[in-house]
PDB file of C-alpha atoms in Angstrom:
ATOM      1  CA  MET A   1      31.109 -28.425  57.587  1.00  0.00           C
ATOM      2  CA  SER A   2      27.382 -27.774  57.167  1.00  0.00           C
ATOM      3  CA  SER A   3      25.717 -24.625  58.458  1.00  0.00           C
ATOM      4  CA  LEU A   4      24.124 -26.719  61.222  1.00  0.00           C
ATOM      5  CA  GLY A   5      27.534 -28.051  62.160  1.00  0.00           C
ATOM      6  CA  ARG A   6      29.000 -24.571  62.394  1.00  0.00           C
ATOM      7  CA  GLU A   7      26.007 -23.423  64.423  1.00  0.00           C
ATOM      8  CA  ARG A   8      26.384 -26.352  66.836  1.00  0.00           C
ATOM      9  CA  ARG A   9      30.131 -25.830  67.236  1.00  0.00           C
ATOM     10  CA  ALA A  10      29.462 -22.235  68.210  1.00  0.00           C
ATOM     11  CA  PHE A  11      26.668 -23.388  70.530  1.00  0.00           C
ATOM     12  CA  GLU A  12      29.013 -25.880  72.208  1.00  0.00           C
ATOM     13  CA  LYS A  13      31.589 -23.160  72.784  1.00  0.00           C
ATOM     14  CA  GLU A  14      28.953 -20.951  74.417  1.00  0.00           C
ATOM     15  CA  CYS A  15      27.661 -23.862  76.521  1.00  0.00           C
ATOM     16  CA  LEU A  16      31.133 -24.532  77.923  1.00  0.00           C
ATOM     17  CA  LYS A  17      31.606 -20.834  78.627  1.00  0.00           C
ATOM     18  CA  ALA A  18      28.250 -20.747  80.438  1.00  0.00           C
ATOM     19  CA  LEU A  19      29.182 -23.928  82.313  1.00  0.00           C
ATOM     20  CA  ALA A  20      32.346 -22.337  83.677  1.00  0.00           C
ATOM     21  CA  ALA A  21      30.231 -19.526  85.108  1.00  0.00           C
ATOM     22  CA  ALA A  22      27.504 -21.846  86.432  1.00  0.00           C
ATOM     23  CA  ALA A  23      29.979 -24.183  88.138  1.00  0.00           C
ATOM     24  CA  LYS A  24      31.737 -21.394  90.019  1.00  0.00           C
ATOM     25  CA  ASP A  25      31.303 -21.873  93.788  1.00  0.00           C
ATOM     26  CA  SER A  26      29.229 -25.026  93.168  1.00  0.00           C
ATOM     27  CA  GLY A  27      31.818 -27.483  94.477  1.00  0.00           C
ATOM     28  CA  TRP A  28      32.422 -28.791  90.951  1.00  0.00           C
ATOM     29  CA  LYS A  29      35.620 -28.053  89.016  1.00  0.00           C
ATOM     30  CA  LYS A  30      35.660 -27.700  85.234  1.00  0.00           C
ATOM     31  CA  SER A  31      38.191 -28.981  82.717  1.00  0.00           C
ATOM     32  CA  GLY A  32      37.084 -28.721  79.088  1.00  0.00           C
ATOM     33  CA  PRO A  33      33.713 -30.498  78.794  1.00  0.00           C
ATOM     34  CA  TYR A  34      34.196 -32.194  82.211  1.00  0.00           C
ATOM     35  CA  LEU A  35      32.912 -31.345  85.644  1.00  0.00           C
ATOM     36  CA  PHE A  36      34.529 -33.252  88.493  1.00  0.00           C
ATOM     37  CA  ARG A  37      34.679 -33.313  92.270  1.00  0.00           C
ATOM     38  CA  VAL A  38      35.181 -35.550  95.304  1.00  0.00           C
ATOM     39  CA  ARG A  39      32.078 -36.728  97.159  1.00  0.00           C
ATOM     40  CA  ASP A  40      32.099 -39.180 100.056  1.00  0.00           C
ATOM     41  CA  GLU A  41      35.518 -40.592  99.074  1.00  0.00           C
ATOM     42  CA  TYR A  42      34.471 -40.996  95.443  1.00  0.00           C
ATOM     43  CA  PHE A  43      35.824 -39.193  92.416  1.00  0.00           C
ATOM     44  CA  VAL A  44      32.792 -38.131  90.380  1.00  0.00           C
ATOM     45  CA  CYS A  45      33.079 -36.724  86.861  1.00  0.00           C
ATOM     46  CA  SER A  46      30.530 -35.823  84.236  1.00  0.00           C
ATOM     47  CA  THR A  47      30.865 -34.984  80.557  1.00  0.00           C
ATOM     48  CA  LEU A  48      28.737 -32.532  78.601  1.00  0.00           C
ATOM     49  CA  SER A  49      28.368 -33.692  74.989  1.00  0.00           C
ATOM     50  CA  VAL A  50      26.878 -31.190  72.533  1.00  0.00           C
ATOM     51  CA  HIS A  51      25.944 -33.011  69.320  1.00  0.00           C
ATOM     52  CA  VAL A  52      27.156 -31.450  66.097  1.00  0.00           C
ATOM     53  CA  ASN A  53      24.445 -32.754  63.745  1.00  0.00           C
ATOM     54  CA  ASP A  54      21.345 -32.269  65.873  1.00  0.00           C
ATOM     55  CA  HIS A  55      19.900 -30.036  68.579  1.00  0.00           C
ATOM     56  CA  VAL A  56      20.842 -32.495  71.321  1.00  0.00           C
ATOM     57  CA  SER A  57      23.084 -32.200  74.365  1.00  0.00           C
ATOM     58  CA  ARG A  58      23.657 -35.049  76.787  1.00  0.00           C
ATOM     59  CA  GLY A  59      25.346 -35.560  80.120  1.00  0.00           C
ATOM     60  CA  LEU A  60      27.171 -38.690  81.290  1.00  0.00           C
ATOM     61  CA  LEU A  61      28.045 -39.132  84.959  1.00  0.00           C
ATOM     62  CA  LYS A  62      30.809 -41.523  86.037  1.00  0.00           C
ATOM     63  CA  ALA A  63      32.313 -42.406  89.405  1.00  0.00           C
ATOM     64  CA  LYS A  64      35.088 -44.392  91.059  1.00  0.00           C
ATOM     65  CA  PRO A  65      36.517 -44.602  94.573  1.00  0.00           C
ATOM     66  CA  MET A  66      39.315 -42.131  95.250  1.00  0.00           C
ATOM     67  CA  GLY A  67      41.427 -45.031  96.494  1.00  0.00           C
ATOM     68  CA  ILE A  68      41.724 -47.039  93.278  1.00  0.00           C
ATOM     69  CA  ASP A  69      43.927 -44.764  91.151  1.00  0.00           C
ATOM     70  CA  PRO A  70      46.663 -44.658  93.828  1.00  0.00           C
ATOM     71  CA  ILE A  71      46.604 -48.482  93.818  1.00  0.00           C
ATOM     72  CA  LEU A  72      47.100 -48.541  90.036  1.00  0.00           C
ATOM     73  CA  TRP A  73      49.913 -45.986  90.304  1.00  0.00           C
ATOM     74  CA  ASP A  74      51.597 -48.008  93.041  1.00  0.00           C
ATOM     75  CA  ILE A  75      51.391 -51.171  90.921  1.00  0.00           C
ATOM     76  CA  LEU A  76      52.824 -49.376  87.874  1.00  0.00           C
ATOM     77  CA  GLU A  77      55.403 -47.452  89.957  1.00  0.00           C
ATOM     78  CA  MET A  78      53.871 -44.106  89.044  1.00  0.00           C
ATOM     79  CA  THR A  79      53.269 -42.804  92.563  1.00  0.00           C
ATOM     80  CA  GLY A  80      54.232 -39.302  91.450  1.00  0.00           C
ATOM     81  CA  ASN A  81      50.759 -39.094  89.909  1.00  0.00           C
ATOM     82  CA  ASN A  82      49.353 -38.717  93.431  1.00  0.00           C
ATOM     83  CA  ARG A  83      50.677 -35.156  93.348  1.00  0.00           C
ATOM     84  CA  GLN A  84      49.046 -34.316  90.008  1.00  0.00           C
ATOM     85  CA  PRO A  85      45.868 -32.209  89.745  1.00  0.00           C
ATOM     86  CA  LEU A  86      42.598 -33.998  90.483  1.00  0.00           C
ATOM     87  CA  SER A  87      41.555 -33.584  86.841  1.00  0.00           C
ATOM     88  CA  LEU A  88      44.092 -36.275  85.885  1.00  0.00           C
ATOM     89  CA  ARG A  89      41.650 -38.856  87.246  1.00  0.00           C
ATOM     90  CA  ALA A  90      39.049 -37.774  84.688  1.00  0.00           C
ATOM     91  CA  ASN A  91      41.094 -38.004  81.516  1.00  0.00           C
ATOM     92  CA  GLY A  92      44.604 -39.236  82.325  1.00  0.00           C
ATOM     93  CA  ALA A  93      46.060 -42.143  80.338  1.00  0.00           C
ATOM     94  CA  PHE A  94      47.250 -44.188  83.333  1.00  0.00           C
ATOM     95  CA  THR A  95      44.103 -44.155  85.434  1.00  0.00           C
ATOM     96  CA  CYS A  96      41.311 -46.547  86.348  1.00  0.00           C
ATOM     97  CA  THR A  97      38.287 -46.084  84.112  1.00  0.00           C
ATOM     98  CA  ALA A  98      35.404 -44.546  86.030  1.00  0.00           C
ATOM     99  CA  LEU A  99      32.140 -46.480  85.922  1.00  0.00           C
ATOM    100  CA  PRO A 100      29.231 -44.901  83.980  1.00  0.00           C
ATOM    101  CA  ILE A 101      26.396 -44.230  86.410  1.00  0.00           C
ATOM    102  CA  CYS A 102      23.770 -42.252  84.548  1.00  0.00           C
ATOM    103  CA  GLU A 103      23.172 -40.577  81.192  1.00  0.00           C
ATOM    104  CA  GLY A 104      20.559 -37.930  80.462  1.00  0.00           C
ATOM    105  CA  THR A 105      19.316 -35.533  77.773  1.00  0.00           C
ATOM    106  CA  LEU A 106      19.885 -31.916  78.745  1.00  0.00           C
ATOM    107  CA  GLU A 107      18.845 -29.751  75.820  1.00  0.00           C
ATOM    108  CA  LYS A 108      15.423 -28.757  74.591  1.00  0.00           C
ATOM    109  CA  LYS A 109      15.151 -27.191  71.161  1.00  0.00           C
ATOM    110  CA  GLY A 110      15.424 -23.446  71.477  1.00  0.00           C
ATOM    111  CA  ASP A 111      17.405 -23.553  74.722  1.00  0.00           C
ATOM    112  CA  ALA A 112      20.045 -20.930  75.345  1.00  0.00           C
ATOM    113  CA  PRO A 113      23.547 -22.126  76.284  1.00  0.00           C
ATOM    114  CA  GLU A 114      22.979 -20.915  79.855  1.00  0.00           C
ATOM    115  CA  GLN A 115      19.927 -23.178  80.177  1.00  0.00           C
ATOM    116  CA  VAL A 116      21.878 -26.227  79.003  1.00  0.00           C
ATOM    117  CA  ALA A 117      24.743 -25.429  81.391  1.00  0.00           C
ATOM    118  CA  GLU A 118      22.429 -24.989  84.375  1.00  0.00           C
ATOM    119  CA  ARG A 119      20.500 -28.159  83.533  1.00  0.00           C
ATOM    120  CA  PHE A 120      23.777 -30.066  83.257  1.00  0.00           C
ATOM    121  CA  LEU A 121      24.890 -28.820  86.669  1.00  0.00           C
ATOM    122  CA  ARG A 122      21.561 -29.917  88.224  1.00  0.00           C
ATOM    123  CA  PHE A 123      21.932 -33.298  86.528  1.00  0.00           C
ATOM    124  CA  CYS A 124      25.399 -33.695  88.049  1.00  0.00           C
ATOM    125  CA  ASP A 125      24.256 -32.720  91.545  1.00  0.00           C
ATOM    126  CA  THR A 126      21.137 -34.887  91.492  1.00  0.00           C
ATOM    127  CA  GLN A 127      22.670 -38.027  90.017  1.00  0.00           C
ATOM    128  CA  ALA A 128      25.816 -37.832  92.133  1.00  0.00           C
ATOM    129  CA  GLY A 129      23.648 -37.558  95.240  1.00  0.00           C
ATOM    130  CA  LEU A 130      21.560 -40.560  94.229  1.00  0.00           C
ATOM    131  CA  PHE A 131      24.688 -42.604  93.554  1.00  0.00           C
ATOM    132  CA  MET A 132      26.133 -41.776  96.962  1.00  0.00           C
ATOM    133  CA  LYS A 133      22.975 -43.219  98.530  1.00  0.00           C
ATOM    134  CA  GLU A 134      23.252 -46.341  96.358  1.00  0.00           C
ATOM    135  CA  THR A 135      26.849 -46.994  97.441  1.00  0.00           C
ATOM    136  CA  LYS A 136      25.581 -47.476 100.981  1.00  0.00           C
ATOM    137  CA  ARG A 137      23.410 -50.305  99.664  1.00  0.00           C
ATOM    138  CA  MET A 138      25.846 -52.053  97.335  1.00  0.00           C
ATOM    139  CA  PRO A 139      29.679 -51.968  97.253  1.00  0.00           C
ATOM    140  CA  PHE A 140      31.334 -50.341  94.243  1.00  0.00           C
ATOM    141  CA  THR A 141      33.004 -53.611  93.275  1.00  0.00           C
ATOM    142  CA  GLN A 142      29.591 -55.178  92.705  1.00  0.00           C
ATOM    143  CA  TYR A 143      28.588 -52.260  90.499  1.00  0.00           C
ATOM    144  CA  VAL A 144      31.660 -52.933  88.362  1.00  0.00           C
ATOM    145  CA  GLU A 145      31.070 -56.680  88.157  1.00  0.00           C
ATOM    146  CA  ARG A 146      27.421 -56.254  87.157  1.00  0.00           C
ATOM    147  CA  HIS A 147      27.879 -53.512  84.565  1.00  0.00           C
ATOM    148  CA  PRO A 148      26.889 -54.867  81.112  1.00  0.00           C
ATOM    149  CA  ASN A 149      30.078 -53.568  79.474  1.00  0.00           C
ATOM    150  CA  GLN A 150      32.152 -55.410  82.065  1.00  0.00           C
ATOM    151  CA  VAL A 151      30.125 -58.613  81.778  1.00  0.00           C
ATOM    152  CA  GLU A 152      30.218 -58.648  77.969  1.00  0.00           C
ATOM    153  CA  ARG A 153      33.589 -57.074  77.164  1.00  0.00           C
ATOM    154  CA  GLY A 154      35.625 -56.737  80.323  1.00  0.00           C
ATOM    155  CA  ALA A 155      35.601 -52.981  79.809  1.00  0.00           C
ATOM    156  CA  TYR A 156      36.419 -52.246  83.458  1.00  0.00           C
ATOM    157  CA  ALA A 157      38.845 -55.106  84.161  1.00  0.00           C
ATOM    158  CA  ILE A 158      41.555 -52.810  85.523  1.00  0.00           C
ATOM    159  CA  THR A 159      39.059 -50.919  87.651  1.00  0.00           C
ATOM    160  CA  LEU A 160      37.734 -54.234  88.980  1.00  0.00           C
ATOM    161  CA  VAL A 161      41.165 -55.522  90.044  1.00  0.00           C
ATOM    162  CA  ALA A 162      42.039 -52.212  91.744  1.00  0.00           C
ATOM    163  CA  SER A 163      38.643 -52.138  93.455  1.00  0.00           C
ATOM    164  CA  LEU A 164      39.103 -55.670  94.797  1.00  0.00           C
ATOM    165  CA  ILE A 165      42.488 -54.654  96.196  1.00  0.00           C
ATOM    166  CA  LEU A 166      40.916 -51.580  97.793  1.00  0.00           C
ATOM    167  CA  ASP A 167      38.322 -53.892  99.398  1.00  0.00           C
ATOM    168  CA  GLY A 168      41.141 -55.975 100.825  1.00  0.00           C
ATOM    169  CA  ASP A 169      40.027 -59.010  98.819  1.00  0.00           C
ATOM    170  CA  LEU A 170      43.515 -59.865  97.593  1.00  0.00           C
ATOM    171  CA  ASP A 171      42.751 -63.502  96.788  1.00  0.00           C
ATOM    172  CA  ARG A 172      39.993 -62.549  94.346  1.00  0.00           C
ATOM    173  CA  ALA A 173      42.123 -59.747  92.943  1.00  0.00           C
ATOM    174  CA  ARG A 174      44.862 -62.298  92.258  1.00  0.00           C
ATOM    175  CA  THR A 175      42.397 -64.675  90.590  1.00  0.00           C
ATOM    176  CA  VAL A 176      40.815 -61.983  88.398  1.00  0.00           C
ATOM    177  CA  ALA A 177      44.168 -60.447  87.410  1.00  0.00           C
ATOM    178  CA  GLY A 178      45.460 -63.932  86.588  1.00  0.00           C
ATOM    179  CA  ASP A 179      42.451 -64.646  84.387  1.00  0.00           C
ATOM    180  CA  TYR A 180      43.048 -61.470  82.384  1.00  0.00           C
ATOM    181  CA  ALA A 181      46.822 -61.903  82.271  1.00  0.00           C
ATOM    182  CA  THR A 182      46.521 -65.413  80.806  1.00  0.00           C
ATOM    183  CA  GLY A 183      43.625 -64.684  78.453  1.00  0.00           C
ATOM    184  CA  ARG A 184      41.098 -66.841  80.286  1.00  0.00           C
ATOM    185  CA  ARG A 185      39.039 -63.664  80.434  1.00  0.00           C
ATOM    186  CA  ASN A 186      39.091 -61.041  77.699  1.00  0.00           C
ATOM    187  CA  SER A 187      39.111 -57.284  78.124  1.00  0.00           C
ATOM    188  CA  VAL A 188      38.698 -54.477  75.608  1.00  0.00           C
ATOM    189  CA  SER A 189      40.626 -52.172  77.937  1.00  0.00           C
ATOM    190  CA  SER A 190      44.343 -52.509  78.620  1.00  0.00           C
ATOM    191  CA  ILE A 191      47.384 -50.702  79.933  1.00  0.00           C
ATOM    192  CA  SER A 192      50.797 -52.029  78.968  1.00  0.00           C
ATOM    193  CA  ILE A 193      54.309 -50.868  79.807  1.00  0.00           C
ATOM    194  CA  GLU A 194      57.364 -52.376  78.142  1.00  0.00           C
ATOM    195  CA  GLY A 195      55.283 -55.234  76.768  1.00  0.00           C
ATOM    196  CA  LYS A 196      53.806 -56.231  80.131  1.00  0.00           C
ATOM    197  CA  SER A 197      50.113 -55.739  80.897  1.00  0.00           C
ATOM    198  CA  PHE A 198      48.699 -54.082  83.982  1.00  0.00           C
ATOM    199  CA  HIS A 199      47.407 -57.464  85.112  1.00  0.00           C
ATOM    200  CA  GLU A 200      50.887 -58.985  84.973  1.00  0.00           C
ATOM    201  CA  TYR A 201      52.219 -56.086  87.029  1.00  0.00           C
ATOM    202  CA  ALA A 202      49.301 -56.543  89.444  1.00  0.00           C
ATOM    203  CA  LEU A 203      50.147 -60.231  89.928  1.00  0.00           C
ATOM    204  CA  GLN A 204      53.760 -59.318  90.660  1.00  0.00           C
ATOM    205  CA  TRP A 205      52.644 -56.601  93.104  1.00  0.00           C
ATOM    206  CA  LEU A 206      50.253 -58.989  94.865  1.00  0.00           C
ATOM    207  CA  ALA A 207      52.949 -61.668  95.121  1.00  0.00           C
ATOM    208  CA  GLN A 208      55.266 -59.179  96.809  1.00  0.00           C
ATOM    209  CA  ARG A 209      52.522 -58.280  99.292  1.00  0.00           C
ATOM    210  CA  ALA A 210      51.950 -61.960 100.076  1.00  0.00           C
ATOM    211  CA  LYS A 211      55.594 -62.329 101.128  1.00  0.00           C
ATOM    212  CA  LYS A 212      55.346 -59.559 103.720  1.00  0.00           C
TER     213      LYS A 212
END
């Protein structure tokens, strides 16, 4: 590794140490490079990325309704995950992908780790607050459907189906899950168990609900 790389690795370590101190009593919890919390029935998480090959640090804020992961776990018969720590929703394997909301540059050349950590915390607070206001204007499901990565690659297909179920729009959830299950729509994101996709499990789950 180059001298710059070693310097940046050390800088990242100090940034995360400073972040742990800055986040204390802020309402945010820290897990590795993540900050996360619940706001207005949304799970909000943000990642601090310290670049190794340049003096750049960036923050990425994501969000999803608290209600969609329990739907996924119910569909996949993993309801025990409801008792797991909240951090599971940020980086767990069997979770709905949170939707990217905002990305920002946090580091100015010459900044100390404490400055980057404090700027990251302000970024999280500000952007989470703005997003909470936006959700009163447009439902989360529409955010998912309109996101470029969903439109072009179906990157949030699982999140979309779970969000439609949370909305109570079971007919559309059935249609969308069926499109992904049969390949009429493609997705770059998938969860499979014993050779069956999430969308196939979702169709089975929805069919059982229709019988009740």
